[in-house]
């Protein structure tokens, strides 16, 4: 009886990873626009007045709200709120692999076409400027990478008495790969560069 019930439960759709239900969940859109007959990827420069990451390059997107029916709906909603694009003019081509930055942070990227002529009154509270990069340029220019070493720092009340070696436990640092794209006056790095790199690798296949 137990095994039959377990087998039935395991056939249902499982979370992408353990902890997905309680993680901070974000959705972003990789917008494809046509400029002079050529496909470009559109990017935002985050407003310089924003509290987090002012001036960084990003894709439109943001946190998935409880009212969003799906990550895709969140990506479309955020694109509409940030760029003023009519949701009906956002043609989603598909979803890419999720980026799991940590067990508590996941990003769901979607690729879509939009009409860049609609982007005339973007939200100045969130977006400082927009620009595009030709897909052909991205396919022919490799990003460069630097590593950042992260050392775990347990809090003062960590229960060392529960683990072998106690406070002498050897915590392992880990290296994080940070990718960079330099295009004209812009530098794309961080989460946006990582998602962009995966997108470029996908279209090269």
mmCIF file with all atom_site columns, C-alpha atoms in Angstrom:
data_model
loop_
_atom_site.group_PDB
_atom_site.id
_atom_site.type_symbol
_atom_site.label_atom_id
_atom_site.label_alt_id
_atom_site.label_comp_id
_atom_site.label_asym_id
_atom_site.label_entity_id
_atom_site.label_seq_id
_atom_site.pdbx_PDB_ins_code
_atom_site.Cartn_x
_atom_site.Cartn_y
_atom_site.Cartn_z
_atom_site.occupancy
_atom_site.B_iso_or_equiv
_atom_site.pdbx_formal_charge
_atom_site.auth_seq_id
_atom_site.auth_comp_id
_atom_site.auth_asym_id
_atom_site.auth_atom_id
_atom_site.pdbx_PDB_model_num
ATOM 1   C CA . UNK A 1 1   ? 0.000  0.000  0.000   1.00 0.00 ? 1   UNK A CA 1
ATOM 2   C CA . UNK A 1 2   ? 2.754  2.433  1.002   1.00 0.00 ? 2   UNK A CA 1
ATOM 3   C CA . UNK A 1 3   ? 4.825  1.736  -2.122  1.00 0.00 ? 3   UNK A CA 1
ATOM 4   C CA . UNK A 1 4   ? 1.812  2.047  -4.417  1.00 0.00 ? 4   UNK A CA 1
ATOM 5   C CA . UNK A 1 5   ? 0.932  5.441  -2.940  1.00 0.00 ? 5   UNK A CA 1
ATOM 6   C CA . UNK A 1 6   ? 4.556  6.582  -3.141  1.00 0.00 ? 6   UNK A CA 1
ATOM 7   C CA . UNK A 1 7   ? 4.817  5.498  -6.770  1.00 0.00 ? 7   UNK A CA 1
ATOM 8   C CA . UNK A 1 8   ? 1.665  7.485  -7.571  1.00 0.00 ? 8   UNK A CA 1
ATOM 9   C CA . UNK A 1 9   ? 2.996  10.613 -5.865  1.00 0.00 ? 9   UNK A CA 1
ATOM 10  C CA . UNK A 1 10  ? 6.324  10.361 -7.697  1.00 0.00 ? 10  UNK A CA 1
ATOM 11  C CA . UNK A 1 11  ? 4.503  10.359 -11.026 1.00 0.00 ? 11  UNK A CA 1
ATOM 12  C CA . UNK A 1 12  ? 3.110  13.820 -10.337 1.00 0.00 ? 12  UNK A CA 1
ATOM 13  C CA . UNK A 1 13  ? 5.143  16.808 -11.481 1.00 0.00 ? 13  UNK A CA 1
ATOM 14  C CA . UNK A 1 14  ? 7.909  17.382 -8.972  1.00 0.00 ? 14  UNK A CA 1
ATOM 15  C CA . UNK A 1 15  ? 9.471  20.765 -8.090  1.00 0.00 ? 15  UNK A CA 1
ATOM 16  C CA . UNK A 1 16  ? 12.454 21.747 -10.220 1.00 0.00 ? 16  UNK A CA 1
ATOM 17  C CA . UNK A 1 17  ? 14.639 21.335 -7.138  1.00 0.00 ? 17  UNK A CA 1
ATOM 18  C CA . UNK A 1 18  ? 14.201 20.758 -3.401  1.00 0.00 ? 18  UNK A CA 1
ATOM 19  C CA . UNK A 1 19  ? 13.229 24.103 -1.887  1.00 0.00 ? 19  UNK A CA 1
ATOM 20  C CA . UNK A 1 20  ? 11.731 25.617 -5.053  1.00 0.00 ? 20  UNK A CA 1
ATOM 21  C CA . UNK A 1 21  ? 8.400  26.233 -3.329  1.00 0.00 ? 21  UNK A CA 1
ATOM 22  C CA . UNK A 1 22  ? 9.976  28.468 -0.680  1.00 0.00 ? 22  UNK A CA 1
ATOM 23  C CA . UNK A 1 23  ? 12.732 30.075 -2.775  1.00 0.00 ? 23  UNK A CA 1
ATOM 24  C CA . UNK A 1 24  ? 12.752 33.656 -4.003  1.00 0.00 ? 24  UNK A CA 1
ATOM 25  C CA . UNK A 1 25  ? 11.461 33.172 -7.546  1.00 0.00 ? 25  UNK A CA 1
ATOM 26  C CA . UNK A 1 26  ? 12.086 35.623 -10.369 1.00 0.00 ? 26  UNK A CA 1
ATOM 27  C CA . UNK A 1 27  ? 11.203 35.628 -14.058 1.00 0.00 ? 27  UNK A CA 1
ATOM 28  C CA . UNK A 1 28  ? 12.986 37.535 -16.826 1.00 0.00 ? 28  UNK A CA 1
ATOM 29  C CA . UNK A 1 29  ? 12.334 38.072 -20.513 1.00 0.00 ? 29  UNK A CA 1
ATOM 30  C CA . UNK A 1 30  ? 15.027 38.013 -23.186 1.00 0.00 ? 30  UNK A CA 1
ATOM 31  C CA . UNK A 1 31  ? 13.436 40.425 -25.688 1.00 0.00 ? 31  UNK A CA 1
ATOM 32  C CA . UNK A 1 32  ? 14.250 40.020 -29.375 1.00 0.00 ? 32  UNK A CA 1
ATOM 33  C CA . UNK A 1 33  ? 13.618 43.095 -31.522 1.00 0.00 ? 33  UNK A CA 1
ATOM 34  C CA . UNK A 1 34  ? 14.219 43.820 -35.177 1.00 0.00 ? 34  UNK A CA 1
ATOM 35  C CA . UNK A 1 35  ? 16.441 46.795 -35.956 1.00 0.00 ? 35  UNK A CA 1
ATOM 36  C CA . UNK A 1 36  ? 16.989 47.605 -39.632 1.00 0.00 ? 36  UNK A CA 1
ATOM 37  C CA . UNK A 1 37  ? 15.979 44.084 -40.585 1.00 0.00 ? 37  UNK A CA 1
ATOM 38  C CA . UNK A 1 38  ? 18.367 42.398 -38.126 1.00 0.00 ? 38  UNK A CA 1
ATOM 39  C CA . UNK A 1 39  ? 17.514 40.660 -34.863 1.00 0.00 ? 39  UNK A CA 1
ATOM 40  C CA . UNK A 1 40  ? 18.861 42.296 -31.699 1.00 0.00 ? 40  UNK A CA 1
ATOM 41  C CA . UNK A 1 41  ? 18.597 41.506 -27.987 1.00 0.00 ? 41  UNK A CA 1
ATOM 42  C CA . UNK A 1 42  ? 17.208 44.394 -25.960 1.00 0.00 ? 42  UNK A CA 1
ATOM 43  C CA . UNK A 1 43  ? 18.612 45.304 -22.531 1.00 0.00 ? 43  UNK A CA 1
ATOM 44  C CA . UNK A 1 44  ? 17.710 47.728 -19.786 1.00 0.00 ? 44  UNK A CA 1
ATOM 45  C CA . UNK A 1 45  ? 19.990 49.990 -17.772 1.00 0.00 ? 45  UNK A CA 1
ATOM 46  C CA . UNK A 1 46  ? 18.573 49.980 -14.264 1.00 0.00 ? 46  UNK A CA 1
ATOM 47  C CA . UNK A 1 47  ? 17.611 53.378 -12.888 1.00 0.00 ? 47  UNK A CA 1
ATOM 48  C CA . UNK A 1 48  ? 20.400 55.151 -11.019 1.00 0.00 ? 48  UNK A CA 1
ATOM 49  C CA . UNK A 1 49  ? 17.953 55.904 -8.200  1.00 0.00 ? 49  UNK A CA 1
ATOM 50  C CA . UNK A 1 50  ? 17.122 52.260 -7.476  1.00 0.00 ? 50  UNK A CA 1
ATOM 51  C CA . UNK A 1 51  ? 18.128 50.885 -4.090  1.00 0.00 ? 51  UNK A CA 1
ATOM 52  C CA . UNK A 1 52  ? 19.536 47.637 -5.500  1.00 0.00 ? 52  UNK A CA 1
ATOM 53  C CA . UNK A 1 53  ? 22.043 47.418 -8.361  1.00 0.00 ? 53  UNK A CA 1
ATOM 54  C CA . UNK A 1 54  ? 21.550 50.932 -9.770  1.00 0.00 ? 54  UNK A CA 1
ATOM 55  C CA . UNK A 1 55  ? 23.020 51.345 -13.250 1.00 0.00 ? 55  UNK A CA 1
ATOM 56  C CA . UNK A 1 56  ? 23.477 47.615 -13.851 1.00 0.00 ? 56  UNK A CA 1
ATOM 57  C CA . UNK A 1 57  ? 22.432 46.031 -17.133 1.00 0.00 ? 57  UNK A CA 1
ATOM 58  C CA . UNK A 1 58  ? 19.463 43.687 -16.919 1.00 0.00 ? 58  UNK A CA 1
ATOM 59  C CA . UNK A 1 59  ? 16.651 42.013 -18.787 1.00 0.00 ? 59  UNK A CA 1
ATOM 60  C CA . UNK A 1 60  ? 13.089 43.105 -18.045 1.00 0.00 ? 60  UNK A CA 1
ATOM 61  C CA . UNK A 1 61  ? 11.686 41.011 -15.233 1.00 0.00 ? 61  UNK A CA 1
ATOM 62  C CA . UNK A 1 62  ? 11.305 40.715 -11.513 1.00 0.00 ? 62  UNK A CA 1
ATOM 63  C CA . UNK A 1 63  ? 9.925  38.748 -8.622  1.00 0.00 ? 63  UNK A CA 1
ATOM 64  C CA . UNK A 1 64  ? 7.035  36.365 -9.264  1.00 0.00 ? 64  UNK A CA 1
ATOM 65  C CA . UNK A 1 65  ? 3.975  37.623 -7.392  1.00 0.00 ? 65  UNK A CA 1
ATOM 66  C CA . UNK A 1 66  ? 1.415  35.316 -5.735  1.00 0.00 ? 66  UNK A CA 1
ATOM 67  C CA . UNK A 1 67  ? -1.145 36.661 -8.223  1.00 0.00 ? 67  UNK A CA 1
ATOM 68  C CA . UNK A 1 68  ? 0.927  35.537 -11.240 1.00 0.00 ? 68  UNK A CA 1
ATOM 69  C CA . UNK A 1 69  ? -0.465 32.341 -12.733 1.00 0.00 ? 69  UNK A CA 1
ATOM 70  C CA . UNK A 1 70  ? 2.976  31.245 -13.891 1.00 0.00 ? 70  UNK A CA 1
ATOM 71  C CA . UNK A 1 71  ? 6.593  32.432 -14.235 1.00 0.00 ? 71  UNK A CA 1
ATOM 72  C CA . UNK A 1 72  ? 5.849  33.315 -17.872 1.00 0.00 ? 72  UNK A CA 1
ATOM 73  C CA . UNK A 1 73  ? 2.957  35.526 -16.829 1.00 0.00 ? 73  UNK A CA 1
ATOM 74  C CA . UNK A 1 74  ? 5.270  37.265 -14.365 1.00 0.00 ? 74  UNK A CA 1
ATOM 75  C CA . UNK A 1 75  ? 7.875  37.888 -17.081 1.00 0.00 ? 75  UNK A CA 1
ATOM 76  C CA . UNK A 1 76  ? 5.232  39.385 -19.384 1.00 0.00 ? 76  UNK A CA 1
ATOM 77  C CA . UNK A 1 77  ? 3.749  41.521 -16.591 1.00 0.00 ? 77  UNK A CA 1
ATOM 78  C CA . UNK A 1 78  ? 7.141  42.878 -15.567 1.00 0.00 ? 78  UNK A CA 1
ATOM 79  C CA . UNK A 1 79  ? 8.053  43.660 -19.194 1.00 0.00 ? 79  UNK A CA 1
ATOM 80  C CA . UNK A 1 80  ? 4.798  45.574 -19.579 1.00 0.00 ? 80  UNK A CA 1
ATOM 81  C CA . UNK A 1 81  ? 5.365  47.489 -16.325 1.00 0.00 ? 81  UNK A CA 1
ATOM 82  C CA . UNK A 1 82  ? 8.990  48.369 -17.093 1.00 0.00 ? 82  UNK A CA 1
ATOM 83  C CA . UNK A 1 83  ? 8.906  49.016 -20.845 1.00 0.00 ? 83  UNK A CA 1
ATOM 84  C CA . UNK A 1 84  ? 5.263  49.876 -21.453 1.00 0.00 ? 84  UNK A CA 1
ATOM 85  C CA . UNK A 1 85  ? 4.898  47.152 -24.094 1.00 0.00 ? 85  UNK A CA 1
ATOM 86  C CA . UNK A 1 86  ? 1.379  45.845 -24.688 1.00 0.00 ? 86  UNK A CA 1
ATOM 87  C CA . UNK A 1 87  ? 1.316  42.222 -23.412 1.00 0.00 ? 87  UNK A CA 1
ATOM 88  C CA . UNK A 1 88  ? -0.574 41.251 -26.577 1.00 0.00 ? 88  UNK A CA 1
ATOM 89  C CA . UNK A 1 89  ? 2.497  42.242 -28.603 1.00 0.00 ? 89  UNK A CA 1
ATOM 90  C CA . UNK A 1 90  ? 4.844  40.010 -26.589 1.00 0.00 ? 90  UNK A CA 1
ATOM 91  C CA . UNK A 1 91  ? 5.221  36.754 -28.493 1.00 0.00 ? 91  UNK A CA 1
ATOM 92  C CA . UNK A 1 92  ? 6.870  34.185 -26.213 1.00 0.00 ? 92  UNK A CA 1
ATOM 93  C CA . UNK A 1 93  ? 8.988  31.737 -28.212 1.00 0.00 ? 93  UNK A CA 1
ATOM 94  C CA . UNK A 1 94  ? 9.832  29.444 -25.312 1.00 0.00 ? 94  UNK A CA 1
ATOM 95  C CA . UNK A 1 95  ? 11.372 28.966 -21.897 1.00 0.00 ? 95  UNK A CA 1
ATOM 96  C CA . UNK A 1 96  ? 15.051 28.397 -21.214 1.00 0.00 ? 96  UNK A CA 1
ATOM 97  C CA . UNK A 1 97  ? 16.597 26.383 -18.395 1.00 0.00 ? 97  UNK A CA 1
ATOM 98  C CA . UNK A 1 98  ? 16.100 27.961 -14.994 1.00 0.00 ? 98  UNK A CA 1
ATOM 99  C CA . UNK A 1 99  ? 19.107 29.575 -13.316 1.00 0.00 ? 99  UNK A CA 1
ATOM 100 C CA . UNK A 1 100 ? 19.429 28.301 -9.749  1.00 0.00 ? 100 UNK A CA 1
ATOM 101 C CA . UNK A 1 101 ? 21.717 30.812 -8.091  1.00 0.00 ? 101 UNK A CA 1
ATOM 102 C CA . UNK A 1 102 ? 21.251 29.087 -4.712  1.00 0.00 ? 102 UNK A CA 1
ATOM 103 C CA . UNK A 1 103 ? 18.630 26.870 -3.034  1.00 0.00 ? 103 UNK A CA 1
ATOM 104 C CA . UNK A 1 104 ? 16.835 30.078 -2.060  1.00 0.00 ? 104 UNK A CA 1
ATOM 105 C CA . UNK A 1 105 ? 17.057 31.988 -5.366  1.00 0.00 ? 105 UNK A CA 1
ATOM 106 C CA . UNK A 1 106 ? 15.889 30.870 -8.814  1.00 0.00 ? 106 UNK A CA 1
ATOM 107 C CA . UNK A 1 107 ? 15.341 32.720 -12.105 1.00 0.00 ? 107 UNK A CA 1
ATOM 108 C CA . UNK A 1 108 ? 13.098 31.513 -14.940 1.00 0.00 ? 108 UNK A CA 1
ATOM 109 C CA . UNK A 1 109 ? 14.142 33.026 -18.316 1.00 0.00 ? 109 UNK A CA 1
ATOM 110 C CA . UNK A 1 110 ? 11.837 33.302 -21.320 1.00 0.00 ? 110 UNK A CA 1
ATOM 111 C CA . UNK A 1 111 ? 12.619 34.336 -24.880 1.00 0.00 ? 111 UNK A CA 1
ATOM 112 C CA . UNK A 1 112 ? 10.137 36.531 -26.744 1.00 0.00 ? 112 UNK A CA 1
ATOM 113 C CA . UNK A 1 113 ? 9.822  38.937 -29.643 1.00 0.00 ? 113 UNK A CA 1
ATOM 114 C CA . UNK A 1 114 ? 8.531  42.454 -29.044 1.00 0.00 ? 114 UNK A CA 1
ATOM 115 C CA . UNK A 1 115 ? 8.007  45.538 -31.176 1.00 0.00 ? 115 UNK A CA 1
ATOM 116 C CA . UNK A 1 116 ? 10.676 48.003 -30.020 1.00 0.00 ? 116 UNK A CA 1
ATOM 117 C CA . UNK A 1 117 ? 8.683  50.884 -31.556 1.00 0.00 ? 117 UNK A CA 1
ATOM 118 C CA . UNK A 1 118 ? 6.307  50.528 -28.598 1.00 0.00 ? 118 UNK A CA 1
ATOM 119 C CA . UNK A 1 119 ? 9.090  51.339 -26.153 1.00 0.00 ? 119 UNK A CA 1
ATOM 120 C CA . UNK A 1 120 ? 8.548  55.082 -25.983 1.00 0.00 ? 120 UNK A CA 1
ATOM 121 C CA . UNK A 1 121 ? 7.522  55.706 -22.377 1.00 0.00 ? 121 UNK A CA 1
ATOM 122 C CA . UNK A 1 122 ? 9.359  53.170 -20.232 1.00 0.00 ? 122 UNK A CA 1
ATOM 123 C CA . UNK A 1 123 ? 9.171  53.372 -16.450 1.00 0.00 ? 123 UNK A CA 1
ATOM 124 C CA . UNK A 1 124 ? 11.807 55.943 -15.465 1.00 0.00 ? 124 UNK A CA 1
ATOM 125 C CA . UNK A 1 125 ? 11.623 54.844 -11.836 1.00 0.00 ? 125 UNK A CA 1
ATOM 126 C CA . UNK A 1 126 ? 13.082 51.474 -12.815 1.00 0.00 ? 126 UNK A CA 1
ATOM 127 C CA . UNK A 1 127 ? 14.740 51.982 -16.200 1.00 0.00 ? 127 UNK A CA 1
ATOM 128 C CA . UNK A 1 128 ? 17.422 54.576 -16.928 1.00 0.00 ? 128 UNK A CA 1
ATOM 129 C CA . UNK A 1 129 ? 17.811 53.658 -20.610 1.00 0.00 ? 129 UNK A CA 1
ATOM 130 C CA . UNK A 1 130 ? 17.464 50.822 -23.099 1.00 0.00 ? 130 UNK A CA 1
ATOM 131 C CA . UNK A 1 131 ? 19.831 49.597 -25.786 1.00 0.00 ? 131 UNK A CA 1
ATOM 132 C CA . UNK A 1 132 ? 20.199 46.628 -28.121 1.00 0.00 ? 132 UNK A CA 1
ATOM 133 C CA . UNK A 1 133 ? 22.996 44.302 -29.239 1.00 0.00 ? 133 UNK A CA 1
ATOM 134 C CA . UNK A 1 134 ? 22.834 42.470 -32.573 1.00 0.00 ? 134 UNK A CA 1
ATOM 135 C CA . UNK A 1 135 ? 22.433 38.709 -32.245 1.00 0.00 ? 135 UNK A CA 1
ATOM 136 C CA . UNK A 1 136 ? 25.188 38.348 -34.863 1.00 0.00 ? 136 UNK A CA 1
ATOM 137 C CA . UNK A 1 137 ? 27.595 40.270 -32.613 1.00 0.00 ? 137 UNK A CA 1
ATOM 138 C CA . UNK A 1 138 ? 26.767 38.084 -29.609 1.00 0.00 ? 138 UNK A CA 1
ATOM 139 C CA . UNK A 1 139 ? 27.354 34.910 -31.627 1.00 0.00 ? 139 UNK A CA 1
ATOM 140 C CA . UNK A 1 140 ? 30.809 36.098 -32.681 1.00 0.00 ? 140 UNK A CA 1
ATOM 141 C CA . UNK A 1 141 ? 32.129 37.596 -29.429 1.00 0.00 ? 141 UNK A CA 1
ATOM 142 C CA . UNK A 1 142 ? 33.007 35.333 -26.508 1.00 0.00 ? 142 UNK A CA 1
ATOM 143 C CA . UNK A 1 143 ? 32.539 36.659 -22.966 1.00 0.00 ? 143 UNK A CA 1
ATOM 144 C CA . UNK A 1 144 ? 35.439 36.621 -20.527 1.00 0.00 ? 144 UNK A CA 1
ATOM 145 C CA . UNK A 1 145 ? 35.321 35.200 -17.023 1.00 0.00 ? 145 UNK A CA 1
ATOM 146 C CA . UNK A 1 146 ? 36.623 36.046 -13.547 1.00 0.00 ? 146 UNK A CA 1
ATOM 147 C CA . UNK A 1 147 ? 36.119 34.018 -10.386 1.00 0.00 ? 147 UNK A CA 1
ATOM 148 C CA . UNK A 1 148 ? 34.936 35.197 -6.982  1.00 0.00 ? 148 UNK A CA 1
ATOM 149 C CA . UNK A 1 149 ? 35.799 33.107 -3.936  1.00 0.00 ? 149 UNK A CA 1
ATOM 150 C CA . UNK A 1 150 ? 32.986 32.758 -1.388  1.00 0.00 ? 150 UNK A CA 1
ATOM 151 C CA . UNK A 1 151 ? 33.792 31.649 2.160   1.00 0.00 ? 151 UNK A CA 1
ATOM 152 C CA . UNK A 1 152 ? 30.945 30.331 4.383   1.00 0.00 ? 152 UNK A CA 1
ATOM 153 C CA . UNK A 1 153 ? 30.543 32.403 7.573   1.00 0.00 ? 153 UNK A CA 1
ATOM 154 C CA . UNK A 1 154 ? 28.304 30.620 10.114  1.00 0.00 ? 154 UNK A CA 1
ATOM 155 C CA . UNK A 1 155 ? 26.517 32.916 12.605  1.00 0.00 ? 155 UNK A CA 1
ATOM 156 C CA . UNK A 1 156 ? 27.533 33.137 16.268  1.00 0.00 ? 156 UNK A CA 1
ATOM 157 C CA . UNK A 1 157 ? 24.681 30.835 17.342  1.00 0.00 ? 157 UNK A CA 1
ATOM 158 C CA . UNK A 1 158 ? 25.574 28.054 14.887  1.00 0.00 ? 158 UNK A CA 1
ATOM 159 C CA . UNK A 1 159 ? 25.176 24.680 16.755  1.00 0.00 ? 159 UNK A CA 1
ATOM 160 C CA . UNK A 1 160 ? 28.788 23.514 16.506  1.00 0.00 ? 160 UNK A CA 1
ATOM 161 C CA . UNK A 1 161 ? 28.119 21.050 19.336  1.00 0.00 ? 161 UNK A CA 1
ATOM 162 C CA . UNK A 1 162 ? 25.948 19.045 16.921  1.00 0.00 ? 162 UNK A CA 1
ATOM 163 C CA . UNK A 1 163 ? 28.657 18.373 14.323  1.00 0.00 ? 163 UNK A CA 1
ATOM 164 C CA . UNK A 1 164 ? 31.929 16.450 14.293  1.00 0.00 ? 164 UNK A CA 1
ATOM 165 C CA . UNK A 1 165 ? 34.984 18.676 14.980  1.00 0.00 ? 165 UNK A CA 1
ATOM 166 C CA . UNK A 1 166 ? 32.733 21.430 16.296  1.00 0.00 ? 166 UNK A CA 1
ATOM 167 C CA . UNK A 1 167 ? 34.068 24.916 15.627  1.00 0.00 ? 167 UNK A CA 1
ATOM 168 C CA . UNK A 1 168 ? 37.145 23.316 14.031  1.00 0.00 ? 168 UNK A CA 1
ATOM 169 C CA . UNK A 1 169 ? 34.992 22.126 11.139  1.00 0.00 ? 169 UNK A CA 1
ATOM 170 C CA . UNK A 1 170 ? 36.711 22.883 7.844   1.00 0.00 ? 170 UNK A CA 1
ATOM 171 C CA . UNK A 1 171 ? 34.265 24.940 5.791   1.00 0.00 ? 171 UNK A CA 1
ATOM 172 C CA . UNK A 1 172 ? 35.030 24.777 2.092   1.00 0.00 ? 172 UNK A CA 1
ATOM 173 C CA . UNK A 1 173 ? 35.138 28.003 0.116   1.00 0.00 ? 173 UNK A CA 1
ATOM 174 C CA . UNK A 1 174 ? 33.702 27.861 -3.390  1.00 0.00 ? 174 UNK A CA 1
ATOM 175 C CA . UNK A 1 175 ? 34.464 29.802 -6.525  1.00 0.00 ? 175 UNK A CA 1
ATOM 176 C CA . UNK A 1 176 ? 31.701 31.571 -8.428  1.00 0.00 ? 176 UNK A CA 1
ATOM 177 C CA . UNK A 1 177 ? 32.170 32.215 -12.136 1.00 0.00 ? 177 UNK A CA 1
ATOM 178 C CA . UNK A 1 178 ? 31.344 35.773 -13.175 1.00 0.00 ? 178 UNK A CA 1
ATOM 179 C CA . UNK A 1 179 ? 31.016 36.336 -16.927 1.00 0.00 ? 179 UNK A CA 1
ATOM 180 C CA . UNK A 1 180 ? 31.435 39.665 -18.707 1.00 0.00 ? 180 UNK A CA 1
ATOM 181 C CA . UNK A 1 181 ? 30.373 41.031 -22.097 1.00 0.00 ? 181 UNK A CA 1
ATOM 182 C CA . UNK A 1 182 ? 31.750 44.411 -23.195 1.00 0.00 ? 182 UNK A CA 1
ATOM 183 C CA . UNK A 1 183 ? 29.717 46.112 -25.907 1.00 0.00 ? 183 UNK A CA 1
ATOM 184 C CA . UNK A 1 184 ? 30.450 49.732 -26.782 1.00 0.00 ? 184 UNK A CA 1
ATOM 185 C CA . UNK A 1 185 ? 30.054 51.678 -23.498 1.00 0.00 ? 185 UNK A CA 1
ATOM 186 C CA . UNK A 1 186 ? 28.155 48.890 -21.731 1.00 0.00 ? 186 UNK A CA 1
ATOM 187 C CA . UNK A 1 187 ? 29.377 46.004 -19.587 1.00 0.00 ? 187 UNK A CA 1
ATOM 188 C CA . UNK A 1 188 ? 26.973 43.137 -18.974 1.00 0.00 ? 188 UNK A CA 1
ATOM 189 C CA . UNK A 1 189 ? 27.850 40.893 -16.051 1.00 0.00 ? 189 UNK A CA 1
ATOM 190 C CA . UNK A 1 190 ? 26.344 38.969 -13.142 1.00 0.00 ? 190 UNK A CA 1
ATOM 191 C CA . UNK A 1 191 ? 23.048 37.140 -13.480 1.00 0.00 ? 191 UNK A CA 1
ATOM 192 C CA . UNK A 1 192 ? 22.226 38.860 -16.785 1.00 0.00 ? 192 UNK A CA 1
ATOM 193 C CA . UNK A 1 193 ? 25.513 37.758 -18.369 1.00 0.00 ? 193 UNK A CA 1
ATOM 194 C CA . UNK A 1 194 ? 25.038 34.188 -17.162 1.00 0.00 ? 194 UNK A CA 1
ATOM 195 C CA . UNK A 1 195 ? 21.540 33.964 -18.661 1.00 0.00 ? 195 UNK A CA 1
ATOM 196 C CA . UNK A 1 196 ? 22.739 35.715 -21.832 1.00 0.00 ? 196 UNK A CA 1
ATOM 197 C CA . UNK A 1 197 ? 25.627 33.267 -22.208 1.00 0.00 ? 197 UNK A CA 1
ATOM 198 C CA . UNK A 1 198 ? 23.232 30.316 -22.034 1.00 0.00 ? 198 UNK A CA 1
ATOM 199 C CA . UNK A 1 199 ? 20.972 31.972 -24.604 1.00 0.00 ? 199 UNK A CA 1
ATOM 200 C CA . UNK A 1 200 ? 23.879 32.554 -26.997 1.00 0.00 ? 200 UNK A CA 1
ATOM 201 C CA . UNK A 1 201 ? 25.064 28.965 -26.577 1.00 0.00 ? 201 UNK A CA 1
ATOM 202 C CA . UNK A 1 202 ? 21.521 27.807 -27.379 1.00 0.00 ? 202 UNK A CA 1
ATOM 203 C CA . UNK A 1 203 ? 21.249 29.754 -30.630 1.00 0.00 ? 203 UNK A CA 1
ATOM 204 C CA . UNK A 1 204 ? 24.695 28.524 -31.713 1.00 0.00 ? 204 UNK A CA 1
ATOM 205 C CA . UNK A 1 205 ? 23.513 24.898 -31.666 1.00 0.00 ? 205 UNK A CA 1
#
